[in-house]
CSV table of C-alpha atoms and ligand atoms in Angstrom, one decimal:
chain,number,residue,atom,x,y,z
A,295,MET,CA,-9.8,-7.9,-26.8
A,296,ALA,CA,-7.4,-11.0,-27.0
A,297,VAL,CA,-9.5,-13.9,-25.7
A,298,PRO,CA,-11.5,-15.1,-27.8
A,299,LEU,CA,-15.0,-14.7,-27.1
A,300,SER,CA,-16.0,-18.5,-27.2
A,301,GLN,CA,-13.2,-18.3,-24.6
A,302,MET,CA,-14.5,-16.2,-22.8
A,303,TRP,CA,-18.1,-17.7,-22.3
A,304,THR,CA,-17.1,-21.2,-22.0
A,305,VAL,CA,-14.5,-19.5,-18.7
A,306,ALA,CA,-17.3,-17.6,-17.8
A,307,THR,CA,-20.3,-20.7,-17.9
A,308,TYR,CA,-18.3,-23.0,-16.2
A,309,VAL,CA,-17.2,-20.5,-14.1
A,310,LEU,CA,-21.1,-19.2,-12.9
A,311,LYS,CA,-22.0,-23.2,-12.3
A,312,GLN,CA,-18.9,-23.8,-10.0
A,313,ARG,CA,-20.7,-20.9,-8.0
A,314,LEU,CA,-24.0,-21.6,-8.5
A,315,ARG,CA,-22.8,-25.6,-6.7
A,316,GLY,CA,-21.8,-23.7,-4.5
A,317,LEU,CA,-17.8,-25.1,-4.7
A,318,LYS,CA,-16.0,-23.2,-3.0
A,319,ARG,CA,-12.6,-24.7,-4.7
A,320,TYR,CA,-12.8,-25.4,-8.2
A,321,PRO,CA,-10.0,-25.5,-10.8
A,322,LEU,CA,-9.7,-23.5,-13.9
A,323,VAL,CA,-6.4,-24.7,-15.6
A,324,LEU,CA,-5.1,-27.8,-15.6
A,325,MET,CA,-1.3,-27.8,-16.0
A,326,LEU,CA,-0.9,-31.1,-16.8
A,327,GLU,CA,3.5,-31.6,-17.6
A,328,PRO,CA,3.2,-34.8,-19.7
A,329,LEU,CA,7.4,-35.0,-19.7
A,330,PHE,CA,10.1,-32.8,-17.6
A,331,ARG,CA,12.7,-33.7,-20.8
A,332,CYS,CA,13.3,-30.0,-22.7
A,333,ASN,CA,15.5,-29.3,-25.4
A,334,LEU,CA,17.5,-25.7,-23.0
A,335,THR,CA,18.7,-25.7,-20.0
A,336,CYS,CA,17.7,-22.5,-18.1
A,337,ALA,CA,19.6,-22.1,-15.9
A,338,GLY,CA,17.5,-22.4,-12.7
A,339,CYS,CA,15.0,-23.6,-14.5
A,340,GLY,CA,13.1,-25.8,-11.4
A,341,LYS,CA,11.5,-28.3,-14.2
A,342,ILE,CA,14.6,-29.8,-15.1
A,343,GLN,CA,16.4,-30.3,-12.6
A,344,TYR,CA,15.9,-34.3,-12.2
A,345,PRO,CA,18.1,-37.8,-12.6
A,346,ALA,CA,18.4,-39.1,-16.0
A,347,GLN,CA,15.7,-42.0,-15.5
A,348,ILE,CA,13.1,-39.6,-15.1
A,349,LEU,CA,13.9,-37.0,-17.8
A,350,LYS,CA,13.3,-40.1,-20.0
A,351,LYS,CA,10.5,-40.7,-18.7
A,352,HIS,CA,6.6,-39.8,-19.7
A,353,LEU,CA,3.1,-40.1,-18.3
A,354,THR,CA,1.5,-42.5,-21.1
A,355,LEU,CA,-1.8,-40.5,-23.1
A,356,GLU,CA,-3.6,-42.1,-21.6
A,357,GLN,CA,-2.2,-41.0,-18.5
A,358,CYS,CA,-3.0,-37.3,-19.7
A,359,LEU,CA,-6.7,-38.2,-20.3
A,360,LYS,CA,-7.3,-39.9,-17.2
A,361,ALA,CA,-5.9,-36.8,-15.1
A,362,VAL,CA,-7.7,-33.8,-18.1
A,363,ASP,CA,-11.3,-35.9,-16.9
A,364,GLU,CA,-10.7,-36.5,-13.5
A,365,CYS,CA,-10.1,-32.9,-13.0
A,366,GLY,CA,-12.6,-30.9,-15.1
A,367,ALA,CA,-11.1,-27.6,-16.1
A,368,PRO,CA,-12.5,-26.0,-18.9
A,369,VAL,CA,-8.9,-25.0,-19.7
A,370,VAL,CA,-5.6,-26.9,-20.0
A,371,SER,CA,-2.6,-26.0,-20.0
A,372,ILE,CA,0.5,-27.7,-21.3
A,373,PRO,CA,4.0,-26.7,-20.2
A,374,GLY,CA,6.8,-29.8,-19.2
A,375,GLY,CA,9.6,-29.6,-20.2
A,376,GLU,CA,9.1,-29.7,-23.9
A,377,PRO,CA,6.0,-30.7,-24.5
A,378,LEU,CA,7.4,-30.7,-28.6
A,379,MET,CA,9.4,-33.6,-27.2
A,380,TYR,CA,6.6,-35.9,-25.9
A,381,PRO,CA,5.9,-38.6,-28.2
A,382,SER,CA,2.3,-38.6,-28.5
A,383,ILE,CA,1.1,-34.5,-28.7
A,384,GLY,CA,-0.4,-34.8,-31.4
A,385,GLU,CA,-2.6,-37.2,-30.2
A,386,LEU,CA,-3.4,-35.5,-27.1
A,387,VAL,CA,-3.8,-32.2,-28.3
A,388,ASP,CA,-6.5,-34.1,-30.5
A,389,ALA,CA,-8.4,-35.1,-28.1
A,390,LEU,CA,-8.3,-32.6,-26.0
A,391,VAL,CA,-10.0,-30.6,-28.9
A,392,GLN,CA,-12.9,-33.2,-29.2
A,393,ARG,CA,-13.2,-32.7,-25.4
A,394,ARG,CA,-14.0,-28.9,-26.5
A,395,LYS,CA,-10.7,-27.8,-23.6
A,396,TYR,CA,-8.8,-24.9,-24.5
A,397,VAL,CA,-5.4,-25.4,-25.1
A,398,TYR,CA,-2.2,-23.8,-24.1
A,399,LEU,CA,0.7,-25.5,-25.8
A,400,CYS,CA,3.4,-24.2,-23.8
A,401,THR,CA,6.3,-24.5,-26.2
A,402,ASN,CA,10.2,-22.9,-26.2
A,403,ALA,CA,8.8,-23.4,-30.5
A,404,ILE,CA,12.7,-24.7,-31.0
A,405,LEU,CA,11.2,-27.6,-32.9
A,406,LEU,CA,7.7,-25.7,-34.0
A,407,LYS,CA,8.4,-25.3,-37.4
A,408,GLU,CA,9.8,-28.6,-38.1
A,409,LYS,CA,6.4,-30.0,-36.7
A,410,LEU,CA,3.9,-28.1,-38.1
A,411,GLU,CA,5.4,-29.0,-41.8
A,412,GLN,CA,5.0,-32.8,-40.7
A,413,GLY,CA,1.6,-32.1,-40.0
A,414,VAL,CA,1.5,-33.3,-36.3
A,415,PHE,CA,-0.9,-30.3,-36.0
A,416,SER,CA,-4.3,-29.1,-36.9
A,417,PRO,CA,-5.6,-25.5,-36.8
A,418,SER,CA,-8.6,-25.0,-34.4
A,419,LYS,CA,-10.1,-22.0,-31.7
A,420,TYR,CA,-9.5,-24.7,-29.0
A,421,LEU,CA,-5.8,-25.0,-29.8
A,422,SER,CA,-2.9,-21.7,-28.8
A,423,PHE,CA,0.8,-22.1,-29.0
A,424,SER,CA,1.7,-20.4,-26.1
A,425,ILE,CA,5.6,-19.6,-27.1
A,426,HIS,CA,8.0,-19.0,-24.7
A,427,MET,CA,9.8,-15.4,-25.1
A,428,ASP,CA,11.7,-13.5,-22.6
A,429,GLY,CA,12.0,-10.2,-24.0
A,430,LEU,CA,14.1,-9.1,-27.2
A,431,ARG,CA,17.3,-10.7,-28.8
A,432,GLU,CA,19.3,-9.9,-25.9
A,433,GLU,CA,17.4,-10.3,-23.0
A,434,HIS,CA,15.4,-13.9,-24.4
A,435,ASP,CA,19.0,-15.7,-25.3
A,436,GLU,CA,20.6,-14.3,-22.1
A,437,ALA,CA,16.9,-16.0,-20.1
A,438,VAL,CA,17.1,-19.5,-22.1
A,439,CYS,CA,21.0,-19.6,-22.0
A,440,ARG,CA,21.7,-20.2,-25.6
A,441,ASP,CA,22.1,-18.1,-28.3
A,442,GLY,CA,19.8,-18.4,-31.4
A,443,VAL,CA,16.5,-19.4,-29.9
A,444,TYR,CA,15.2,-15.8,-30.5
A,445,ASP,CA,15.2,-16.4,-34.1
A,446,LYS,CA,14.3,-20.0,-33.5
A,447,ALA,CA,11.1,-18.7,-31.7
A,448,VAL,CA,9.9,-16.4,-34.0
A,449,GLU,CA,10.0,-18.3,-37.2
A,450,GLY,CA,8.4,-20.8,-34.7
A,451,ILE,CA,5.5,-18.2,-34.7
A,452,LYS,CA,5.4,-17.1,-38.1
A,453,ALA,CA,4.9,-20.8,-39.9
A,454,ALA,CA,1.9,-20.9,-37.2
A,455,LEU,CA,0.2,-17.6,-37.4
A,456,THR,CA,0.7,-18.7,-41.6
A,457,ARG,CA,-0.7,-21.8,-41.5
A,458,GLY,CA,-3.7,-20.1,-39.1
A,459,PHE,CA,-3.2,-21.1,-35.7
A,460,ARG,CA,-3.7,-19.1,-33.0
A,461,VAL,CA,-0.5,-18.1,-31.2
A,462,THR,CA,0.1,-16.3,-27.9
A,463,THR,CA,3.7,-16.2,-25.9
A,464,ASN,CA,4.3,-16.6,-22.6
A,465,THR,CA,6.6,-14.0,-21.1
A,466,THR,CA,8.3,-14.7,-17.0
A,467,LEU,CA,9.9,-11.2,-16.1
A,468,PHE,CA,12.7,-10.9,-13.5
A,469,ASP,CA,14.5,-8.5,-11.7
A,470,GLY,CA,15.8,-6.2,-13.7
A,471,ALA,CA,14.0,-5.8,-16.8
A,472,ASN,CA,14.0,-2.3,-18.9
A,473,PRO,CA,10.7,-1.1,-18.7
A,474,LEU,CA,11.1,0.1,-21.8
A,475,ARG,CA,12.8,-2.6,-23.5
A,476,MET,CA,10.3,-4.5,-22.4
A,477,ARG,CA,7.6,-1.7,-23.6
A,478,GLU,CA,9.6,-2.8,-27.6
A,479,PHE,CA,8.7,-6.0,-26.9
A,480,PHE,CA,5.2,-5.8,-26.6
A,481,ASP,CA,4.9,-4.1,-30.3
A,482,GLU,CA,7.2,-6.6,-31.4
A,483,MET,CA,5.3,-9.6,-30.3
A,484,MET,CA,2.3,-7.5,-31.4
A,485,LYS,CA,3.3,-6.8,-35.1
A,486,LEU,CA,4.2,-10.0,-35.5
A,487,GLY,CA,1.1,-10.8,-36.0
A,488,VAL,CA,0.3,-13.0,-32.2
A,489,GLU,CA,-2.9,-12.8,-30.1
A,490,GLY,CA,-2.1,-11.9,-26.8
A,491,MET,CA,0.5,-11.8,-24.7
A,492,MET,CA,0.5,-13.6,-21.0
A,493,LEU,CA,3.5,-11.7,-18.2
A,494,SER,CA,4.2,-13.1,-14.8
A,495,PRO,CA,6.4,-12.3,-12.6
A,496,GLY,CA,9.1,-15.4,-11.9
A,497,TYR,CA,8.2,-16.9,-8.4
A,498,SER,CA,10.3,-15.5,-5.2
A,499,TYR,CA,10.6,-17.4,-3.4
A,500,SER,CA,12.9,-16.2,0.0
A,501,LYS,CA,15.0,-19.7,0.4
A,502,ALA,CA,15.6,-20.3,-3.6
A,503,PRO,CA,19.7,-20.2,-4.7
A,504,ASP,CA,19.1,-16.6,-7.7
A,505,GLN,CA,17.2,-14.9,-4.7
A,506,GLU,CA,18.6,-11.3,-6.0
A,507,HIS,CA,16.8,-11.9,-9.0
A,508,PHE,CA,13.6,-12.9,-8.0
A,509,LEU,CA,11.4,-9.5,-8.2
A,510,ARG,CA,10.3,-8.6,-5.0
A,511,ARG,CA,6.3,-7.5,-3.9
A,512,SER,CA,7.3,-4.0,-4.2
A,513,LYS,CA,9.6,-4.2,-7.1
A,514,THR,CA,6.8,-6.0,-9.2
A,515,HIS,CA,4.4,-3.2,-8.6
A,516,GLU,CA,6.8,-0.8,-9.6
A,517,LEU,CA,8.2,-2.8,-13.0
A,518,PHE,CA,4.3,-4.1,-13.9
A,519,SER,CA,3.1,-0.2,-13.8
A,520,ARG,CA,6.0,1.2,-15.5
A,521,MET,CA,6.3,-1.4,-18.0
A,522,LEU,CA,1.7,-1.2,-18.7
A,523,SER,CA,1.2,2.3,-17.9
A,524,ASN,CA,-0.1,4.1,-21.2
A,525,PRO,CA,-0.4,0.7,-23.0
A,526,ARG,CA,0.1,1.1,-26.6
A,527,GLU,CA,-3.3,1.0,-27.9
A,528,HIS,CA,-2.5,-1.7,-30.0
A,529,TRP,CA,-0.8,-4.5,-27.3
A,530,LYS,CA,-3.2,-6.9,-26.4
A,531,PHE,CA,-3.1,-8.9,-23.6
A,532,ASN,CA,-3.9,-13.0,-23.3
A,533,GLN,CA,-5.0,-13.1,-18.9
A,534,SER,CA,-7.6,-10.9,-17.2
A,535,PRO,CA,-6.9,-7.2,-16.8
A,536,LEU,CA,-7.3,-7.7,-13.6
A,537,PHE,CA,-4.3,-9.5,-12.4
A,538,LEU,CA,-2.5,-7.2,-14.7
A,539,GLN,CA,-3.5,-4.2,-12.1
A,540,PHE,CA,-3.1,-7.1,-8.8
A,541,LEU,CA,1.0,-7.0,-10.4
A,542,MET,CA,0.2,-3.0,-11.1
A,543,GLY,CA,0.0,-3.3,-6.9
A,544,GLN,CA,-3.8,-1.7,-8.2
A,545,ARG,CA,-5.4,-4.7,-5.9
A,546,ASP,CA,-4.6,-6.7,-3.6
A,547,TYR,CA,-5.0,-10.9,-3.8
A,548,GLU,CA,-4.7,-14.0,-2.2
A,549,CYS,CA,-3.6,-16.6,-4.1
A,550,THR,CA,-5.9,-19.3,-5.1
A,551,PRO,CA,-3.3,-22.7,-5.4
A,552,TRP,CA,-6.6,-24.8,-6.4
A,553,GLY,CA,-8.1,-22.6,-10.0
A,554,ASN,CA,-3.8,-24.1,-11.5
A,555,PRO,CA,-3.5,-27.7,-10.3
A,556,THR,CA,-0.9,-29.6,-12.0
A,557,PHE,CA,-0.5,-33.6,-12.8
A,558,ASN,CA,2.7,-35.3,-14.3
A,559,MET,CA,4.3,-37.9,-13.4
A,560,PHE,CA,4.5,-38.3,-10.2
A,561,GLY,CA,1.1,-37.5,-9.7
A,562,TRP,CA,-1.3,-34.3,-8.6
A,563,GLN,CA,1.0,-31.9,-6.9
A,564,ARG,CA,0.8,-30.5,-3.7
A,565,PRO,CA,0.2,-27.3,-3.6
A,566,CYS,CA,0.7,-26.0,-6.3
A,567,TYR,CA,2.3,-25.6,-9.6
A,568,LEU,CA,5.7,-23.9,-8.2
A,569,LEU,CA,6.2,-25.7,-4.9
A,570,GLN,CA,6.4,-29.3,-4.3
A,571,GLU,CA,5.0,-30.6,-0.9
A,572,GLY,CA,4.2,-33.7,-2.2
A,573,TYR,CA,2.1,-36.0,-3.9
A,574,ALA,CA,-1.9,-36.9,-3.9
A,575,GLU,CA,-2.9,-40.1,-5.6
A,576,SER,CA,-6.4,-38.6,-7.3
A,577,PHE,CA,-7.3,-34.9,-8.2
A,578,ARG,CA,-10.4,-35.5,-5.2
A,579,ASP,CA,-7.7,-36.1,-2.5
A,580,LEU,CA,-5.3,-33.5,-3.9
A,581,MET,CA,-8.2,-30.7,-2.9
A,582,GLU,CA,-9.8,-32.2,-0.5
A,583,ASN,CA,-6.7,-33.5,1.6
A,584,THR,CA,-3.9,-30.7,1.2
A,585,ARG,CA,-4.0,-28.1,4.3
A,586,TRP,CA,-5.0,-25.1,1.4
A,587,GLU,CA,-5.2,-23.1,4.7
A,588,GLN,CA,-0.9,-23.3,4.6
A,589,TYR,CA,-0.3,-21.4,1.6
A,590,GLY,CA,-1.0,-17.9,0.8
A,591,ARG,CA,0.6,-14.9,1.7
A,592,LYS,CA,-2.4,-14.7,4.7
A,593,SER,CA,-0.9,-18.1,6.1
A,594,GLY,CA,2.0,-16.5,7.3
A,595,ASN,CA,4.3,-18.8,4.8
A,596,GLU,CA,7.6,-17.6,3.6
A,597,LYS,CA,7.4,-19.9,1.0
A,598,CYS,CA,4.2,-17.5,-0.7
A,599,GLN,CA,5.2,-14.1,1.0
A,600,ASP,CA,6.9,-12.6,-2.7
A,601,CYS,CA,4.5,-14.8,-4.6
A,602,MET,CA,2.6,-13.4,-7.3
A,603,VAL,CA,2.8,-15.7,-10.7
A,604,HIS,CA,-0.1,-15.7,-12.6
A,605,CYS,CA,-1.0,-19.7,-11.8
A,606,GLY,CA,-1.5,-18.5,-7.9
A,607,TYR,CA,-3.3,-15.3,-8.8
A,608,GLU,CA,-4.9,-15.4,-12.0
A,609,ALA,CA,-7.4,-17.3,-11.1
A,610,THR,CA,-8.2,-14.9,-8.3
A,611,ALA,CA,-9.2,-12.1,-11.0
A,612,VAL,CA,-11.1,-14.2,-12.9
A,613,ASP,CA,-12.8,-15.7,-9.4
A,614,ASP,CA,-12.9,-11.4,-8.4
A,615,THR,CA,-14.5,-11.1,-12.3
A,616,PHE,CA,-17.9,-13.0,-11.6
A,617,SER,CA,-17.7,-13.3,-7.9
A,618,ASN,CA,-19.1,-8.9,-7.6
A,619,TRP,CA,-20.7,-6.7,-10.3
A,620,LYS,CA,-17.7,-4.4,-9.4
A,621,GLY,CA,-14.7,-7.1,-10.2
A,622,PHE,CA,-17.4,-8.3,-13.7
A,623,LYS,CA,-17.8,-3.9,-14.2
A,624,ASP,CA,-13.3,-3.8,-14.3
A,625,THR,CA,-13.0,-6.4,-16.6
A,626,VAL,CA,-14.7,-5.2,-18.9
A,627,VAL,CA,-13.9,-1.6,-18.6
A,628,ALA,CA,-10.1,-2.2,-18.8
A,629,THR,CA,-11.4,-5.2,-21.9
A,630,LEU,CA,-13.0,-2.7,-24.3
A,631,THR,CA,-10.7,-0.1,-23.0
A,632,GLY,CA,-7.5,-1.7,-23.3
A,633,LYS,CA,-6.3,0.7,-20.0
A,634,LEU,CA,-4.7,-0.9,-16.7
B,211,MET,CA,25.6,-25.9,-0.8
B,212,THR,CA,24.4,-29.4,-2.2
B,213,LEU,CA,24.4,-32.5,-0.6
B,214,GLU,CA,26.3,-34.6,-3.1
B,215,GLY,CA,27.9,-37.4,-1.1
B,216,TRP,CA,26.5,-37.1,2.4
B,217,VAL,CA,25.7,-39.6,4.0
B,218,PRO,CA,23.8,-39.0,7.6
B,219,GLU,CA,24.9,-39.8,10.8
B,220,LEU,CA,21.3,-40.0,12.2
B,221,SER,CA,21.9,-39.1,16.0
B,222,GLU,CA,18.7,-36.7,18.2
B,223,SER,CA,19.7,-34.0,16.9
B,224,LEU,CA,18.5,-35.8,13.0
B,225,THR,CA,16.4,-37.9,12.9
B,226,LEU,CA,15.0,-40.4,9.7
B,227,ALA,CA,12.5,-37.9,9.3
B,228,GLU,CA,14.7,-34.9,8.6
B,229,VAL,CA,16.8,-37.1,6.4
B,230,ILE,CA,13.9,-38.1,4.7
B,231,ASP,CA,12.2,-34.6,3.7
B,232,LEU,CA,16.3,-33.3,3.3
B,233,ALA,CA,16.4,-36.4,0.9
B,234,PHE,CA,12.9,-35.4,-0.9
B,235,ASP,CA,13.8,-31.8,-1.4
B,236,TYR,CA,16.9,-33.6,-3.3
B,237,ARG,CA,17.3,-33.5,-6.9
B,238,GLY,CA,19.8,-36.4,-7.4
B,239,ASN,CA,19.4,-40.0,-7.0
B,240,THR,CA,19.6,-41.6,-3.6
B,241,THR,CA,20.3,-45.0,-2.1
B,242,VAL,CA,18.0,-45.5,0.8
B,243,VAL,CA,19.2,-48.5,3.6
B,244,LYS,CA,16.7,-50.7,4.6
B,245,VAL,CA,16.7,-51.8,8.1
B,246,ASP,CA,16.8,-55.4,6.7
B,247,GLY,CA,20.6,-54.4,5.3
B,248,THR,CA,18.6,-53.8,1.2
B,249,GLU,CA,19.7,-51.0,-0.3
B,250,ALA,CA,17.0,-49.0,-3.1
B,251,LYS,CA,18.2,-46.5,-5.7
B,252,GLY,CA,16.8,-43.9,-7.2
B,253,TYR,CA,15.2,-40.7,-7.0
B,254,ILE,CA,12.6,-39.8,-3.9
B,255,PHE,CA,9.8,-37.7,-5.8
B,256,ASN,CA,7.3,-38.0,-2.8
B,257,ARG,CA,7.0,-38.4,0.8
B,258,SER,CA,4.0,-38.7,3.1
B,259,SER,CA,4.9,-38.3,6.3
B,260,ASP,CA,1.7,-37.6,8.0
B,261,ALA,CA,-0.1,-41.0,6.8
B,262,PRO,CA,-1.3,-43.0,9.2
B,263,GLU,CA,1.2,-45.5,7.7
B,264,PRO,CA,4.5,-42.9,6.4
B,265,PHE,CA,5.9,-43.5,3.5
B,266,ILE,CA,8.4,-42.3,1.0
B,267,GLN,CA,7.8,-43.2,-3.0
B,268,MET,CA,10.5,-43.4,-5.2
B,269,PHE,CA,11.6,-43.9,-9.4
B,270,ASP,CA,14.6,-46.2,-9.2
B,271,VAL,CA,17.3,-45.6,-11.6
B,272,ALA,CA,16.1,-47.5,-14.1
B,273,GLY,CA,13.3,-45.4,-14.1
B,274,ASN,CA,10.7,-48.5,-12.8
B,275,GLY,CA,8.5,-47.4,-10.0
B,276,PRO,CA,7.0,-45.4,-8.2
B,277,ILE,CA,8.0,-47.7,-5.5
B,278,LYS,CA,6.9,-47.6,-2.1
B,279,ILE,CA,9.0,-48.2,1.4
B,280,LEU,CA,7.8,-47.0,4.2
B,281,TYR,CA,9.5,-44.9,7.1
B,282,SER,CA,9.8,-48.0,9.4
B,283,GLU,CA,12.0,-50.0,6.5
B,284,ILE,CA,14.3,-46.9,7.0
B,285,ARG,CA,18.0,-47.2,8.9
B,286,ASN,CA,18.7,-44.5,6.4
B,287,ILE,CA,19.2,-42.3,3.1
B,288,LYS,CA,22.3,-41.5,1.7
B,289,PHE,CA,22.7,-38.7,-0.6
B,290,THR,CA,24.7,-40.5,-3.6
B,291,GLY,CA,23.3,-39.2,-7.2
B,292,ARG,CA,24.6,-36.3,-8.8
B,293,ASP,CA,23.0,-33.0,-7.8
B,294,MET,CA,20.5,-31.9,-10.5
B,295,ALA,CA,19.7,-28.5,-8.8
B,296,ALA,CA,24.2,-27.8,-8.0
B,297,GLY,CA,25.5,-25.3,-10.2
B,298,ASN,CA,22.7,-24.8,-12.5
B,299,SER,CA,21.8,-21.2,-12.0
B,300,TRP,CA,21.5,-18.1,-13.4
B,301,GLN,CA,24.1,-16.7,-11.5
B,302,ALA,CA,26.3,-19.2,-12.7
B,303,TRP,CA,24.9,-19.1,-16.5
B,304,LEU,CA,26.5,-15.3,-15.9
B,305,GLU,CA,29.5,-15.8,-14.7
B,306,ARG,CA,30.2,-18.4,-17.3
B,307,LYS,CA,28.9,-16.1,-20.4
B,308,GLU,CA,31.6,-13.0,-18.8
B,309,ARG,CA,34.2,-15.3,-19.1
B,310,GLU,CA,33.5,-16.8,-22.4
B,311,LYS,CA,33.1,-13.2,-22.9
B,312,ALA,CA,36.8,-12.4,-21.9
B,313,GLU,CA,38.6,-15.5,-23.7
B,314,LYS,CA,37.6,-14.4,-26.4
B,315,ALA,CA,37.8,-11.3,-26.3
B,316,ALA,CA,41.7,-11.8,-25.2
B,317,ARG,CA,42.4,-14.4,-28.4
B,318,LEU,CA,40.9,-12.2,-30.3
B,319,GLY,CA,43.5,-9.2,-28.9
B,320,THR,CA,40.7,-6.5,-27.7
B,321,GLY,CA,40.3,-8.0,-24.4
B,322,PRO,CA,41.6,-5.5,-21.0
B,323,ALA,CA,45.2,-5.6,-21.3
C,865,SF4,S1,12.0,-23.7,-22.0
C,865,SF4,FE1,11.1,-24.3,-19.9
C,865,SF4,S2,11.8,-26.1,-19.8
C,865,SF4,FE2,12.6,-26.0,-20.9
C,865,SF4,S3,14.2,-25.2,-19.3
C,865,SF4,FE3,13.9,-23.0,-20.5
C,865,SF4,S4,12.3,-22.7,-18.7
C,865,SF4,FE4,12.7,-25.3,-18.4
C,866,SF4,S1,1.6,-18.0,-3.0
C,866,SF4,FE1,-0.3,-19.8,-4.0
C,866,SF4,S2,1.2,-20.0,-5.8
C,866,SF4,FE2,2.7,-19.1,-4.9
C,866,SF4,S3,3.4,-20.3,-4.1
C,866,SF4,FE3,2.3,-20.3,-2.9
C,866,SF4,S4,0.7,-21.5,-3.1
C,866,SF4,FE4,2.0,-21.4,-4.7
């Protein structure tokens, strides 16, 4: 079991409360992007392709906390850009921990060891470093377009684990990923001692420039089935087992774009973490005035047809766990047995 | 394909609303030419075409903003800034890496003859 019980309990009670209130749409994980600046330039990364004046800017601490309070989600994920380059990252994490938010700080870990040595963070059950790792050394360095990053990230992971921090990994998979190498990668990460791993296919959008490297639905099913069938006992995943079953083609879900609302210097992003169709000024405006019916597979929107990413579908899987006994039972069985 | 350097010529088949949509998708600075003859340079990050008074929002080249400009105040938009998304694909990186490998091999005399 990779997600600690206290975190599961917090999420479970939050979801049940929203359902009891009869809320049809509620956020689960706030994607808070304090800046777009990064110390890597991974090819095709949509987060860093901005003119210089935008890359130099960042949200103020107050703007970040206002968004957190407005949204109310129990989990806050801090992607970027590279959040360790955000000048107020220590204060932001402290304030979130004080609010008892479960924080996933998503980092490429290049600066992690240095920040830990400077004492910017303190270990807490609420804080987890989510390290960007797209495979073993060769695959990872290729994915991030720079040699030596894998070793640096491993160094960061070790430094964080030694100091008692929670550490998870997040991995995005593209076409051409080798299931056997990925299985070796899972072994390697567990050997390092990470708490759990998170997986997601890359976003597949029919008009994306790098189409041939994005996974189509059937290919996603094939890759994830080959990678995750007969999972080794020691593998731990820090995400819903129902979501992993969805990636393996064992379940059919619709996207829940409001489950992971995104806030950055432009405002509340419509409709999801991936698509930028406009920005709302307030969280309420986002929830009430986004034309949700235009998104997700059923809508026929071509941008959504092959998308199976975690920020669209993990919230669906979590909702499935708490909306019917079968979903709950399947989650419990998969969590306890480790079988997918 | 990039729109970098493009100065649209508005016509019946290319409306201002369409140019605004393209400018909103563009990952670079643009120059908004206003009806009053003044210009605003910067990054357009939002547009709302179905607001009662449709508008765009931008950060200027110094990063100040957000600056709101109504559709009715805009005459045209020029794609003057560098397209930050151009040539930054994974494919481009792989090709570059292959090229570097081949160059290195050639320097060491180990490459294909
Ligand atoms: S580390 Fe993340 S934010 Fe930075 S360039 Fe790579 S994918 Fe983009
Ligand atoms: S399916 Fe959902 S998460 Fe994916 S692009 Fe569409 S709205 Fe966004």
